[in-house]
Backbone atoms as SQL, in Angstrom:
CREATE TABLE atoms (id INTEGER PRIMARY KEY, chain TEXT, resi INTEGER, resn TEXT, atom TEXT, x REAL, y REAL, z REAL);
INSERT INTO atoms VALUES
  (1, 'A', 1, 'GLN', 'N', -145.510, -110.110, -41.590),
  (2, 'A', 1, 'GLN', 'CA', -145.099, -111.278, -40.815),
  (3, 'A', 1, 'GLN', 'C', -145.428, -111.041, -39.344),
  (4, 'A', 2, 'LEU', 'N', -146.140, -111.991, -38.777),
  (5, 'A', 2, 'LEU', 'CA', -146.505, -111.878, -37.368),
  (6, 'A', 2, 'LEU', 'C', -145.284, -112.113, -36.490),
  (7, 'A', 3, 'GLN', 'N', -145.054, -111.213, -35.556),
  (8, 'A', 3, 'GLN', 'CA', -143.973, -111.375, -34.586),
  (9, 'A', 3, 'GLN', 'C', -144.593, -111.431, -33.198),
  (10, 'A', 4, 'LEU', 'N', -144.071, -112.341, -32.378),
  (11, 'A', 4, 'LEU', 'CA', -144.651, -112.600, -31.071),
  (12, 'A', 4, 'LEU', 'C', -143.590, -112.477, -29.986),
  (13, 'A', 5, 'VAL', 'N', -143.965, -111.895, -28.871),
  (14, 'A', 5, 'VAL', 'CA', -143.055, -111.752, -27.742),
  (15, 'A', 5, 'VAL', 'C', -143.790, -112.174, -26.474),
  (16, 'A', 6, 'GLU', 'N', -143.234, -113.182, -25.797),
  (17, 'A', 6, 'GLU', 'CA', -143.818, -113.664, -24.554),
  (18, 'A', 6, 'GLU', 'C', -143.189, -112.948, -23.357),
  (19, 'A', 7, 'SER', 'N', -143.933, -112.907, -22.277),
  (20, 'A', 7, 'SER', 'CA', -143.415, -112.378, -21.017),
  (21, 'A', 7, 'SER', 'C', -144.224, -112.988, -19.876),
  (22, 'A', 8, 'GLY', 'N', -143.715, -112.799, -18.668),
  (23, 'A', 8, 'GLY', 'CA', -144.450, -113.238, -17.489),
  (24, 'A', 8, 'GLY', 'C', -143.897, -114.462, -16.805),
  (25, 'A', 9, 'GLY', 'N', -142.905, -115.109, -17.415),
  (26, 'A', 9, 'GLY', 'CA', -142.311, -116.269, -16.775),
  (27, 'A', 9, 'GLY', 'C', -141.553, -115.872, -15.516),
  (28, 'A', 10, 'ALA', 'N', -141.505, -116.798, -14.553),
  (29, 'A', 10, 'ALA', 'CA', -140.849, -116.502, -13.286),
  (30, 'A', 10, 'ALA', 'C', -140.647, -117.788, -12.502),
  (31, 'A', 11, 'LEU', 'N', -139.981, -117.653, -11.361),
  (32, 'A', 11, 'LEU', 'CA', -139.868, -118.731, -10.385),
  (33, 'A', 11, 'LEU', 'C', -141.061, -118.608, -9.430),
  (34, 'A', 12, 'VAL', 'N', -141.784, -119.690, -9.260),
  (35, 'A', 12, 'VAL', 'CA', -142.979, -119.664, -8.405),
  (36, 'A', 12, 'VAL', 'C', -143.040, -120.961, -7.609),
  (37, 'A', 13, 'GLN', 'N', -143.615, -120.894, -6.421),
  (38, 'A', 13, 'GLN', 'CA', -143.734, -122.091, -5.590),
  (39, 'A', 13, 'GLN', 'C', -144.880, -122.973, -6.069),
  (40, 'A', 14, 'PRO', 'N', -144.791, -124.260, -5.810),
  (41, 'A', 14, 'PRO', 'CA', -145.923, -125.147, -6.142),
  (42, 'A', 14, 'PRO', 'C', -147.216, -124.633, -5.531),
  (43, 'A', 15, 'GLY', 'N', -148.283, -124.694, -6.323),
  (44, 'A', 15, 'GLY', 'CA', -149.574, -124.168, -5.898),
  (45, 'A', 15, 'GLY', 'C', -149.783, -122.720, -6.254),
  (46, 'A', 16, 'GLY', 'N', -148.745, -122.056, -6.709),
  (47, 'A', 16, 'GLY', 'CA', -148.839, -120.653, -7.065),
  (48, 'A', 16, 'GLY', 'C', -149.432, -120.423, -8.442),
  (49, 'A', 17, 'SER', 'N', -149.483, -119.164, -8.826),
  (50, 'A', 17, 'SER', 'CA', -150.076, -118.763, -10.102),
  (51, 'A', 17, 'SER', 'C', -149.149, -117.824, -10.861),
  (52, 'A', 18, 'LEU', 'N', -149.288, -117.861, -12.169),
  (53, 'A', 18, 'LEU', 'CA', -148.603, -116.929, -13.062),
  (54, 'A', 18, 'LEU', 'C', -149.533, -116.619, -14.219),
  (55, 'A', 19, 'ARG', 'N', -149.352, -115.440, -14.802),
  (56, 'A', 19, 'ARG', 'CA', -150.032, -115.125, -16.048),
  (57, 'A', 19, 'ARG', 'C', -148.988, -114.789, -17.097),
  (58, 'A', 20, 'LEU', 'N', -148.964, -115.587, -18.148),
  (59, 'A', 20, 'LEU', 'CA', -148.090, -115.323, -19.268),
  (60, 'A', 20, 'LEU', 'C', -148.813, -114.449, -20.285),
  (61, 'A', 21, 'SER', 'N', -148.043, -113.569, -20.912),
  (62, 'A', 21, 'SER', 'CA', -148.587, -112.719, -21.960),
  (63, 'A', 21, 'SER', 'C', -147.831, -112.963, -23.256),
  (64, 'A', 22, 'CYS', 'N', -148.523, -112.788, -24.345),
  (65, 'A', 22, 'CYS', 'CA', -147.934, -112.912, -25.679),
  (66, 'A', 22, 'CYS', 'C', -148.456, -111.733, -26.480),
  (67, 'A', 23, 'VAL', 'N', -147.561, -110.835, -26.852),
  (68, 'A', 23, 'VAL', 'CA', -147.953, -109.635, -27.576),
  (69, 'A', 23, 'VAL', 'C', -147.488, -109.737, -29.022),
  (70, 'A', 24, 'ALA', 'N', -148.378, -109.403, -29.932),
  (71, 'A', 24, 'ALA', 'CA', -148.100, -109.540, -31.350),
  (72, 'A', 24, 'ALA', 'C', -147.833, -108.190, -31.996),
  (73, 'A', 25, 'SER', 'N', -147.028, -108.228, -33.050),
  (74, 'A', 25, 'SER', 'CA', -146.794, -107.057, -33.883),
  (75, 'A', 25, 'SER', 'C', -146.585, -107.530, -35.304),
  (76, 'A', 26, 'GLY', 'N', -146.614, -106.602, -36.237),
  (77, 'A', 26, 'GLY', 'CA', -146.347, -106.934, -37.626),
  (78, 'A', 26, 'GLY', 'C', -147.560, -107.342, -38.428),
  (79, 'A', 27, 'ASP', 'N', -148.627, -107.703, -37.752),
  (80, 'A', 27, 'ASP', 'CA', -149.857, -108.101, -38.419),
  (81, 'A', 27, 'ASP', 'C', -150.974, -108.051, -37.383),
  (82, 'A', 28, 'SER', 'N', -152.194, -108.063, -37.870),
  (83, 'A', 28, 'SER', 'CA', -153.328, -108.045, -36.963),
  (84, 'A', 28, 'SER', 'C', -153.578, -109.448, -36.423),
  (85, 'A', 29, 'LEU', 'N', -153.728, -109.525, -35.122),
  (86, 'A', 29, 'LEU', 'CA', -153.839, -110.826, -34.476),
  (87, 'A', 29, 'LEU', 'C', -155.187, -111.491, -34.732),
  (88, 'A', 30, 'ASP', 'N', -156.170, -110.727, -35.175),
  (89, 'A', 30, 'ASP', 'CA', -157.534, -111.256, -35.199),
  (90, 'A', 30, 'ASP', 'C', -157.829, -112.220, -36.336),
  (91, 'A', 31, 'THR', 'N', -156.815, -112.573, -37.124),
  (92, 'A', 31, 'THR', 'CA', -156.984, -113.628, -38.135),
  (93, 'A', 31, 'THR', 'C', -156.123, -114.851, -37.809),
  (94, 'A', 32, 'TYR', 'N', -155.574, -114.876, -36.609),
  (95, 'A', 32, 'TYR', 'CA', -154.684, -115.957, -36.217),
  (96, 'A', 32, 'TYR', 'C', -155.250, -116.745, -35.047),
  (97, 'A', 33, 'ALA', 'N', -155.188, -118.040, -35.172),
  (98, 'A', 33, 'ALA', 'CA', -155.302, -118.876, -33.987),
  (99, 'A', 33, 'ALA', 'C', -153.940, -118.842, -33.292),
  (100, 'A', 34, 'ILE', 'N', -153.963, -118.914, -31.969),
  (101, 'A', 34, 'ILE', 'CA', -152.727, -118.844, -31.197),
  (102, 'A', 34, 'ILE', 'C', -152.614, -120.082, -30.314),
  (103, 'A', 35, 'GLY', 'N', -151.428, -120.612, -30.258),
  (104, 'A', 35, 'GLY', 'CA', -151.165, -121.741, -29.380),
  (105, 'A', 35, 'GLY', 'C', -150.095, -121.406, -28.365),
  (106, 'A', 36, 'TRP', 'N', -150.210, -122.020, -27.207),
  (107, 'A', 36, 'TRP', 'CA', -149.138, -122.001, -26.207),
  (108, 'A', 36, 'TRP', 'C', -148.521, -123.395, -26.185),
  (109, 'A', 37, 'PHE', 'N', -147.209, -123.421, -26.234),
  (110, 'A', 37, 'PHE', 'CA', -146.460, -124.661, -26.194),
  (111, 'A', 37, 'PHE', 'C', -145.436, -124.557, -25.070),
  (112, 'A', 38, 'ARG', 'N', -144.904, -125.686, -24.647),
  (113, 'A', 38, 'ARG', 'CA', -143.859, -125.653, -23.635),
  (114, 'A', 38, 'ARG', 'C', -142.860, -126.767, -23.900),
  (115, 'A', 39, 'GLN', 'N', -141.632, -126.506, -23.450),
  (116, 'A', 39, 'GLN', 'CA', -140.584, -127.508, -23.584),
  (117, 'A', 39, 'GLN', 'C', -139.813, -127.571, -22.282),
  (118, 'A', 40, 'ALA', 'N', -139.891, -128.714, -21.643),
  (119, 'A', 40, 'ALA', 'CA', -139.149, -128.958, -20.414),
  (120, 'A', 40, 'ALA', 'C', -137.767, -129.503, -20.750),
  (121, 'A', 41, 'PRO', 'N', -136.818, -129.345, -19.847),
  (122, 'A', 41, 'PRO', 'CA', -135.467, -129.853, -20.114),
  (123, 'A', 41, 'PRO', 'C', -135.476, -131.340, -20.453),
  (124, 'A', 42, 'GLY', 'N', -134.833, -131.682, -21.557),
  (125, 'A', 42, 'GLY', 'CA', -134.729, -133.079, -21.953),
  (126, 'A', 42, 'GLY', 'C', -135.983, -133.675, -22.553),
  (127, 'A', 43, 'LYS', 'N', -136.994, -132.839, -22.775),
  (128, 'A', 43, 'LYS', 'CA', -138.251, -133.353, -23.324),
  (129, 'A', 43, 'LYS', 'C', -138.591, -132.647, -24.619),
  (130, 'A', 44, 'GLU', 'N', -139.482, -133.260, -25.386),
  (131, 'A', 44, 'GLU', 'CA', -139.948, -132.633, -26.606),
  (132, 'A', 44, 'GLU', 'C', -140.956, -131.523, -26.277),
  (133, 'A', 45, 'ARG', 'N', -141.049, -130.586, -27.191),
  (134, 'A', 45, 'ARG', 'CA', -142.025, -129.518, -27.016),
  (135, 'A', 45, 'ARG', 'C', -143.441, -130.095, -27.139),
  (136, 'A', 46, 'GLU', 'N', -144.344, -129.631, -26.285),
  (137, 'A', 46, 'GLU', 'CA', -145.719, -130.113, -26.324),
  (138, 'A', 46, 'GLU', 'C', -146.691, -128.938, -26.376),
  (139, 'A', 47, 'GLY', 'N', -147.831, -129.181, -26.982),
  (140, 'A', 47, 'GLY', 'CA', -148.886, -128.187, -26.996),
  (141, 'A', 47, 'GLY', 'C', -149.587, -128.140, -25.653),
  (142, 'A', 48, 'VAL', 'N', -149.846, -126.950, -25.167),
  (143, 'A', 48, 'VAL', 'CA', -150.491, -126.752, -23.874),
  (144, 'A', 48, 'VAL', 'C', -151.942, -126.304, -24.062),
  (145, 'A', 49, 'SER', 'N', -152.124, -125.331, -24.951),
  (146, 'A', 49, 'SER', 'CA', -153.457, -124.771, -25.135),
  (147, 'A', 49, 'SER', 'C', -153.497, -124.019, -26.452),
  (148, 'A', 50, 'CYS', 'N', -154.698, -123.816, -26.975),
  (149, 'A', 50, 'CYS', 'CA', -154.844, -122.976, -28.157),
  (150, 'A', 50, 'CYS', 'C', -156.180, -122.252, -28.089),
  (151, 'A', 51, 'ILE', 'N', -156.285, -121.189, -28.878),
  (152, 'A', 51, 'ILE', 'CA', -157.504, -120.393, -28.937),
  (153, 'A', 51, 'ILE', 'C', -157.682, -119.920, -30.379),
  (154, 'A', 52, 'ASN', 'N', -158.917, -119.957, -30.851),
  (155, 'A', 52, 'ASN', 'CA', -159.136, -119.562, -32.234),
  (156, 'A', 52, 'ASN', 'C', -159.149, -118.040, -32.369),
  (157, 'A', 53, 'ASP', 'N', -159.294, -117.554, -33.601),
  (158, 'A', 53, 'ASP', 'CA', -159.134, -116.126, -33.853),
  (159, 'A', 53, 'ASP', 'C', -160.166, -115.279, -33.118),
  (160, 'A', 54, 'ARG', 'N', -161.366, -115.789, -32.947),
  (161, 'A', 54, 'ARG', 'CA', -162.430, -115.019, -32.305),
  (162, 'A', 54, 'ARG', 'C', -162.482, -115.226, -30.796),
  (163, 'A', 55, 'GLY', 'N', -161.714, -116.196, -30.314),
  (164, 'A', 55, 'GLY', 'CA', -161.749, -116.484, -28.893),
  (165, 'A', 55, 'GLY', 'C', -162.905, -117.361, -28.476),
  (166, 'A', 56, 'SER', 'N', -163.601, -117.931, -29.423),
  (167, 'A', 56, 'SER', 'CA', -164.788, -118.730, -29.117),
  (168, 'A', 56, 'SER', 'C', -164.477, -120.210, -28.915),
  (169, 'A', 57, 'ILE', 'N', -163.296, -120.639, -29.311),
  (170, 'A', 57, 'ILE', 'CA', -162.884, -122.035, -29.162),
  (171, 'A', 57, 'ILE', 'C', -161.550, -122.078, -28.431),
  (172, 'A', 58, 'THR', 'N', -161.483, -122.863, -27.383),
  (173, 'A', 58, 'THR', 'CA', -160.235, -123.076, -26.655),
  (174, 'A', 58, 'THR', 'C', -160.035, -124.570, -26.445),
  (175, 'A', 59, 'LYS', 'N', -158.778, -124.971, -26.404),
  (176, 'A', 59, 'LYS', 'CA', -158.439, -126.370, -26.176),
  (177, 'A', 59, 'LYS', 'C', -157.259, -126.435, -25.206),
  (178, 'A', 60, 'TYR', 'N', -157.192, -127.546, -24.464),
  (179, 'A', 60, 'TYR', 'CA', -156.129, -127.726, -23.470),
  (180, 'A', 60, 'TYR', 'C', -155.637, -129.157, -23.492),
  (181, 'A', 61, 'VAL', 'N', -154.372, -129.321, -23.229),
  (182, 'A', 61, 'VAL', 'CA', -153.843, -130.660, -22.997),
  (183, 'A', 61, 'VAL', 'C', -154.390, -131.139, -21.645),
  (184, 'A', 62, 'ASP', 'N', -154.600, -132.422, -21.513),
  (185, 'A', 62, 'ASP', 'CA', -155.258, -132.955, -20.315),
  (186, 'A', 62, 'ASP', 'C', -154.549, -132.543, -19.023),
  (187, 'A', 63, 'SER', 'N', -153.239, -132.461, -19.047),
  (188, 'A', 63, 'SER', 'CA', -152.484, -132.218, -17.820),
  (189, 'A', 63, 'SER', 'C', -152.697, -130.827, -17.241),
  (190, 'A', 64, 'VAL', 'N', -153.281, -129.908, -18.012),
  (191, 'A', 64, 'VAL', 'CA', -153.492, -128.543, -17.505),
  (192, 'A', 64, 'VAL', 'C', -154.969, -128.177, -17.407),
  (193, 'A', 65, 'LYS', 'N', -155.842, -129.046, -17.844),
  (194, 'A', 65, 'LYS', 'CA', -157.280, -128.740, -17.794),
  (195, 'A', 65, 'LYS', 'C', -157.714, -128.448, -16.363),
  (196, 'A', 66, 'GLY', 'N', -158.476, -127.389, -16.218),
  (197, 'A', 66, 'GLY', 'CA', -158.956, -126.978, -14.903),
  (198, 'A', 66, 'GLY', 'C', -157.981, -126.097, -14.150),
  (199, 'A', 67, 'ARG', 'N', -156.752, -125.988, -14.637),
  (200, 'A', 67, 'ARG', 'CA', -155.738, -125.155, -13.975),
  (201, 'A', 67, 'ARG', 'C', -155.313, -123.966, -14.827),
  (202, 'A', 68, 'PHE', 'N', -155.247, -124.157, -16.134),
  (203, 'A', 68, 'PHE', 'CA', -154.807, -123.100, -17.044),
  (204, 'A', 68, 'PHE', 'C', -156.008, -122.555, -17.814),
  (205, 'A', 69, 'THR', 'N', -155.939, -121.257, -18.124),
  (206, 'A', 69, 'THR', 'CA', -156.973, -120.630, -18.935),
  (207, 'A', 69, 'THR', 'C', -156.318, -119.734, -19.974),
  (208, 'A', 70, 'ILE', 'N', -156.671, -119.962, -21.221),
  (209, 'A', 70, 'ILE', 'CA', -156.169, -119.135, -22.310),
  (210, 'A', 70, 'ILE', 'C', -157.229, -118.101, -22.657),
  (211, 'A', 71, 'SER', 'N', -156.786, -116.894, -22.988),
  (212, 'A', 71, 'SER', 'CA', -157.708, -115.836, -23.387),
  (213, 'A', 71, 'SER', 'C', -156.975, -114.908, -24.347),
  (214, 'A', 72, 'ARG', 'N', -157.751, -114.036, -24.976),
  (215, 'A', 72, 'ARG', 'CA', -157.145, -113.103, -25.913),
  (216, 'A', 72, 'ARG', 'C', -157.872, -111.786, -25.875),
  (217, 'A', 73, 'ASP', 'N', -157.135, -110.735, -26.202),
  (218, 'A', 73, 'ASP', 'CA', -157.700, -109.396, -26.345),
  (219, 'A', 73, 'ASP', 'C', -157.183, -108.863, -27.683),
  (220, 'A', 74, 'ASN', 'N', -157.995, -109.018, -28.709),
  (221, 'A', 74, 'ASN', 'CA', -157.550, -108.624, -30.051),
  (222, 'A', 74, 'ASN', 'C', -157.360, -107.112, -30.170),
  (223, 'A', 75, 'THR', 'N', -158.028, -106.353, -29.327),
  (224, 'A', 75, 'THR', 'CA', -157.846, -104.899, -29.374),
  (225, 'A', 75, 'THR', 'C', -156.453, -104.501, -28.888),
  (226, 'A', 76, 'ARG', 'N', -155.869, -105.349, -28.068),
  (227, 'A', 76, 'ARG', 'CA', -154.511, -105.117, -27.562),
  (228, 'A', 76, 'ARG', 'C', -153.476, -105.993, -28.259),
  (229, 'A', 77, 'ASN', 'N', -153.943, -106.792, -29.243),
  (230, 'A', 77, 'ASN', 'CA', -153.050, -107.725, -29.947),
  (231, 'A', 77, 'ASN', 'C', -152.313, -108.620, -28.947),
  (232, 'A', 78, 'ALA', 'N', -153.049, -109.145, -27.983),
  (233, 'A', 78, 'ALA', 'CA', -152.413, -109.909, -26.914),
  (234, 'A', 78, 'ALA', 'C', -153.171, -111.195, -26.603),
  (235, 'A', 79, 'ILE', 'N', -152.416, -112.173, -26.208),
  (236, 'A', 79, 'ILE', 'CA', -152.931, -113.471, -25.760),
  (237, 'A', 79, 'ILE', 'C', -152.393, -113.709, -24.360),
  (238, 'A', 80, 'TYR', 'N', -153.191, -114.348, -23.525),
  (239, 'A', 80, 'TYR', 'CA', -152.778, -114.601, -22.157),
  (240, 'A', 80, 'TYR', 'C', -152.933, -116.082, -21.816),
  (241, 'A', 81, 'LEU', 'N', -152.089, -116.533, -20.910),
  (242, 'A', 81, 'LEU', 'CA', -152.240, -117.875, -20.344),
  (243, 'A', 81, 'LEU', 'C', -152.189, -117.742, -18.833),
  (244, 'A', 82, 'GLN', 'N', -153.346, -117.858, -18.202),
  (245, 'A', 82, 'GLN', 'CA', -153.424, -117.833, -16.749),
  (246, 'A', 82, 'GLN', 'C', -153.162, -119.229, -16.232),
  (247, 'A', 83, 'MET', 'N', -152.161, -119.367, -15.391),
  (248, 'A', 83, 'MET', 'CA', -151.756, -120.675, -14.880),
  (249, 'A', 83, 'MET', 'C', -151.925, -120.685, -13.361),
  (250, 'A', 84, 'ASN', 'N', -152.805, -121.527, -12.875),
  (251, 'A', 84, 'ASN', 'CA', -153.068, -121.657, -11.446),
  (252, 'A', 84, 'ASN', 'C', -152.668, -123.047, -10.955),
  (253, 'A', 85, 'ALA', 'N', -152.546, -123.188, -9.666),
  (254, 'A', 85, 'ALA', 'CA', -152.216, -124.477, -9.047),
  (255, 'A', 85, 'ALA', 'C', -151.006, -125.105, -9.728),
  (256, 'A', 86, 'LEU', 'N', -149.977, -124.329, -9.894),
  (257, 'A', 86, 'LEU', 'CA', -148.799, -124.794, -10.635),
  (258, 'A', 86, 'LEU', 'C', -148.107, -125.945, -9.917),
  (259, 'A', 87, 'LYS', 'N', -147.572, -126.835, -10.721),
  (260, 'A', 87, 'LYS', 'CA', -146.877, -128.025, -10.236),
  (261, 'A', 87, 'LYS', 'C', -145.434, -128.021, -10.750),
  (262, 'A', 88, 'PRO', 'N', -144.548, -128.710, -10.062),
  (263, 'A', 88, 'PRO', 'CA', -143.162, -128.771, -10.558),
  (264, 'A', 88, 'PRO', 'C', -143.067, -129.265, -12.004),
  (265, 'A', 89, 'GLU', 'N', -143.965, -130.142, -12.395),
  (266, 'A', 89, 'GLU', 'CA', -143.922, -130.666, -13.764),
  (267, 'A', 89, 'GLU', 'C', -144.374, -129.636, -14.803),
  (268, 'A', 90, 'ASP', 'N', -144.828, -128.473, -14.372),
  (269, 'A', 90, 'ASP', 'CA', -145.129, -127.389, -15.307),
  (270, 'A', 90, 'ASP', 'C', -143.880, -126.585, -15.666),
  (271, 'A', 91, 'THR', 'N', -142.780, -126.882, -15.012),
  (272, 'A', 91, 'THR', 'CA', -141.529, -126.189, -15.299),
  (273, 'A', 91, 'THR', 'C', -141.126, -126.412, -16.746),
  (274, 'A', 92, 'ALA', 'N', -140.915, -125.321, -17.475),
  (275, 'A', 92, 'ALA', 'CA', -140.590, -125.405, -18.896),
  (276, 'A', 92, 'ALA', 'C', -140.387, -123.998, -19.443),
  (277, 'A', 93, 'VAL', 'N', -139.873, -123.944, -20.657),
  (278, 'A', 93, 'VAL', 'CA', -139.918, -122.711, -21.431),
  (279, 'A', 93, 'VAL', 'C', -141.236, -122.723, -22.198),
  (280, 'A', 94, 'TYR', 'N', -141.983, -121.637, -22.050),
  (281, 'A', 94, 'TYR', 'CA', -143.294, -121.529, -22.685),
  (282, 'A', 94, 'TYR', 'C', -143.205, -120.619, -23.904),
  (283, 'A', 95, 'TYR', 'N', -143.790, -121.081, -24.996),
  (284, 'A', 95, 'TYR', 'CA', -143.781, -120.359, -26.257),
  (285, 'A', 95, 'TYR', 'C', -145.211, -120.111, -26.726),
  (286, 'A', 96, 'CYS', 'N', -145.428, -118.946, -27.322),
  (287, 'A', 96, 'CYS', 'CA', -146.682, -118.752, -28.046),
  (288, 'A', 96, 'CYS', 'C', -146.357, -118.792, -29.538),
  (289, 'A', 97, 'ALA', 'N', -147.349, -119.174, -30.315),
  (290, 'A', 97, 'ALA', 'CA', -147.159, -119.339, -31.751),
  (291, 'A', 97, 'ALA', 'C', -148.446, -118.986, -32.479),
  (292, 'A', 98, 'GLY', 'N', -148.296, -118.493, -33.711),
  (293, 'A', 98, 'GLY', 'CA', -149.438, -118.053, -34.500),
  (294, 'A', 98, 'GLY', 'C', -149.680, -118.933, -35.720),
  (295, 'A', 99, 'ASP', 'N', -150.954, -119.182, -35.950),
  (296, 'A', 99, 'ASP', 'CA', -151.424, -119.999, -37.078),
  (297, 'A', 99, 'ASP', 'C', -152.456, -119.164, -37.826),
  (298, 'A', 100, 'TYR', 'N', -152.127, -118.710, -39.042),
  (299, 'A', 100, 'TYR', 'CA', -153.065, -117.898, -39.818),
  (300, 'A', 100, 'TYR', 'C', -154.270, -118.757, -40.185),
  (301, 'A', 101, 'ARG', 'N', -155.396, -118.445, -39.537),
  (302, 'A', 101, 'ARG', 'CA', -156.557, -119.336, -39.672),
  (303, 'A', 101, 'ARG', 'C', -157.829, -118.567, -39.332),
  (304, 'A', 102, 'PRO', 'N', -158.249, -117.674, -40.244),
  (305, 'A', 102, 'PRO', 'CA', -159.434, -116.862, -39.935),
  (306, 'A', 102, 'PRO', 'C', -160.718, -117.669, -39.974),
  (307, 'A', 103, 'TYR', 'N', -161.627, -117.315, -39.111),
  (308, 'A', 103, 'TYR', 'CA', -162.970, -117.907, -39.052),
  (309, 'A', 103, 'TYR', 'C', -162.930, -119.425, -38.952),
  (310, 'A', 104, 'SER', 'N', -162.099, -119.929, -38.065),
  (311, 'A', 104, 'SER', 'CA', -161.946, -121.371, -37.962),
  (312, 'A', 104, 'SER', 'C', -161.670, -121.771, -36.520),
  (313, 'A', 105, 'THR', 'N', -161.160, -122.938, -36.341),
  (314, 'A', 105, 'THR', 'CA', -160.911, -123.479, -35.017),
  (315, 'A', 105, 'THR', 'C', -159.440, -123.256, -34.653),
  (316, 'A', 106, 'CYS', 'N', -158.943, -124.010, -33.693),
  (317, 'A', 106, 'CYS', 'CA', -157.525, -123.961, -33.363),
  (318, 'A', 106, 'CYS', 'C', -157.015, -125.376, -33.198),
  (319, 'A', 107, 'SER', 'N', -155.704, -125.505, -33.236),
  (320, 'A', 107, 'SER', 'CA', -155.069, -126.813, -33.141),
  (321, 'A', 107, 'SER', 'C', -153.795, -126.682, -32.336),
  (322, 'A', 108, 'MET', 'N', -153.381, -127.775, -31.709),
  (323, 'A', 108, 'MET', 'CA', -152.090, -127.796, -31.027),
  (324, 'A', 108, 'MET', 'C', -151.078, -128.624, -31.818),
  (325, 'A', 109, 'ASN', 'N', -151.348, -128.747, -33.096),
  (326, 'A', 109, 'ASN', 'CA', -150.400, -129.401, -34.000),
  (327, 'A', 109, 'ASN', 'C', -149.317, -128.399, -34.373),
  (328, 'A', 110, 'GLU', 'N', -148.098, -128.626, -33.914),
  (329, 'A', 110, 'GLU', 'CA', -147.004, -127.673, -34.141),
  (330, 'A', 110, 'GLU', 'C', -146.802, -127.324, -35.601),
  (331, 'A', 111, 'GLY', 'N', -147.057, -128.276, -36.478),
  (332, 'A', 111, 'GLY', 'CA', -146.808, -128.069, -37.896),
  (333, 'A', 111, 'GLY', 'C', -147.647, -126.963, -38.516),
  (334, 'A', 112, 'ARG', 'N', -148.725, -126.585, -37.846),
  (335, 'A', 112, 'ARG', 'CA', -149.594, -125.536, -38.374),
  (336, 'A', 112, 'ARG', 'C', -149.048, -124.136, -38.087),
  (337, 'A', 113, 'PHE', 'N', -148.132, -124.017, -37.161),
  (338, 'A', 113, 'PHE', 'CA', -147.705, -122.715, -36.675),
  (339, 'A', 113, 'PHE', 'C', -146.410, -122.278, -37.348),
  (340, 'A', 114, 'ASP', 'N', -146.404, -121.075, -37.900),
  (341, 'A', 114, 'ASP', 'CA', -145.195, -120.601, -38.557),
  (342, 'A', 114, 'ASP', 'C', -144.650, -119.312, -37.966),
  (343, 'A', 115, 'SER', 'N', -145.267, -118.813, -36.925),
  (344, 'A', 115, 'SER', 'CA', -144.739, -117.639, -36.217),
  (345, 'A', 115, 'SER', 'C', -144.579, -118.017, -34.756),
  (346, 'A', 116, 'TRP', 'N', -143.371, -117.871, -34.244),
  (347, 'A', 116, 'TRP', 'CA', -143.062, -118.298, -32.880),
  (348, 'A', 116, 'TRP', 'C', -142.381, -117.174, -32.113),
  (349, 'A', 117, 'GLY', 'N', -142.690, -117.100, -30.831),
  (350, 'A', 117, 'GLY', 'CA', -141.957, -116.204, -29.951),
  (351, 'A', 117, 'GLY', 'C', -140.667, -116.843, -29.476),
  (352, 'A', 118, 'GLN', 'N', -139.927, -116.112, -28.667),
  (353, 'A', 118, 'GLN', 'CA', -138.615, -116.575, -28.207),
  (354, 'A', 118, 'GLN', 'C', -138.713, -117.404, -26.932),
  (355, 'A', 119, 'GLY', 'N', -139.860, -117.382, -26.290),
  (356, 'A', 119, 'GLY', 'CA', -140.074, -118.193, -25.094),
  (357, 'A', 119, 'GLY', 'C', -139.875, -117.412, -23.806),
  (358, 'A', 120, 'THR', 'N', -140.539, -117.889, -22.766),
  (359, 'A', 120, 'THR', 'CA', -140.368, -117.324, -21.431),
  (360, 'A', 120, 'THR', 'C', -140.283, -118.480, -20.439),
  (361, 'A', 121, 'GLN', 'N', -139.347, -118.395, -19.485),
  (362, 'A', 121, 'GLN', 'CA', -139.068, -119.501, -18.586),
  (363, 'A', 121, 'GLN', 'C', -140.005, -119.487, -17.388),
  (364, 'A', 122, 'VAL', 'N', -140.587, -120.645, -17.126),
  (365, 'A', 122, 'VAL', 'CA', -141.391, -120.845, -15.920),
  (366, 'A', 122, 'VAL', 'C', -140.727, -121.944, -15.098),
  (367, 'A', 123, 'ILE', 'N', -140.443, -121.631, -13.839),
  (368, 'A', 123, 'ILE', 'CA', -139.865, -122.616, -12.927),
  (369, 'A', 123, 'ILE', 'C', -140.770, -122.727, -11.713),
  (370, 'A', 124, 'VAL', 'N', -141.224, -123.932, -11.462),
  (371, 'A', 124, 'VAL', 'CA', -142.085, -124.188, -10.305),
  (372, 'A', 124, 'VAL', 'C', -141.290, -125.036, -9.323),
  (373, 'A', 125, 'SER', 'N', -140.918, -124.410, -8.219),
  (374, 'A', 125, 'SER', 'CA', -140.049, -125.084, -7.260),
  (375, 'A', 125, 'SER', 'C', -140.176, -124.417, -5.905),
  (376, 'A', 126, 'SER', 'N', -140.013, -125.237, -4.856),
  (377, 'A', 126, 'SER', 'CA', -140.014, -124.689, -3.511),
  (378, 'A', 126, 'SER', 'C', -138.587, -124.392, -3.053);
């Protein structure tokens, strides 16, 4: 069973940057597509970005395109989300999730993901 642990959340000023990390254990990450999701207070959880098992396909929700970058290092069993030019509306708990999907694409459809981390809080405020 894939287990995921996020880290890197913090309080940051608007325009600042953060890098979130998601470290996997319990299984090899290289057969999983990984998604980053976020949930702001009072809102439903939304997909932010995903990356396929090989790292050759990435997708982003429109609101973060050009600001966020997802990457992975399968040798370290880790996924990263580099977040630049942060805005107050990026404030949320960020989750990474795993979708067993070898040699395929990725999706931000929550229903595909059955392994979830506990989340890390990002607050963007002056």
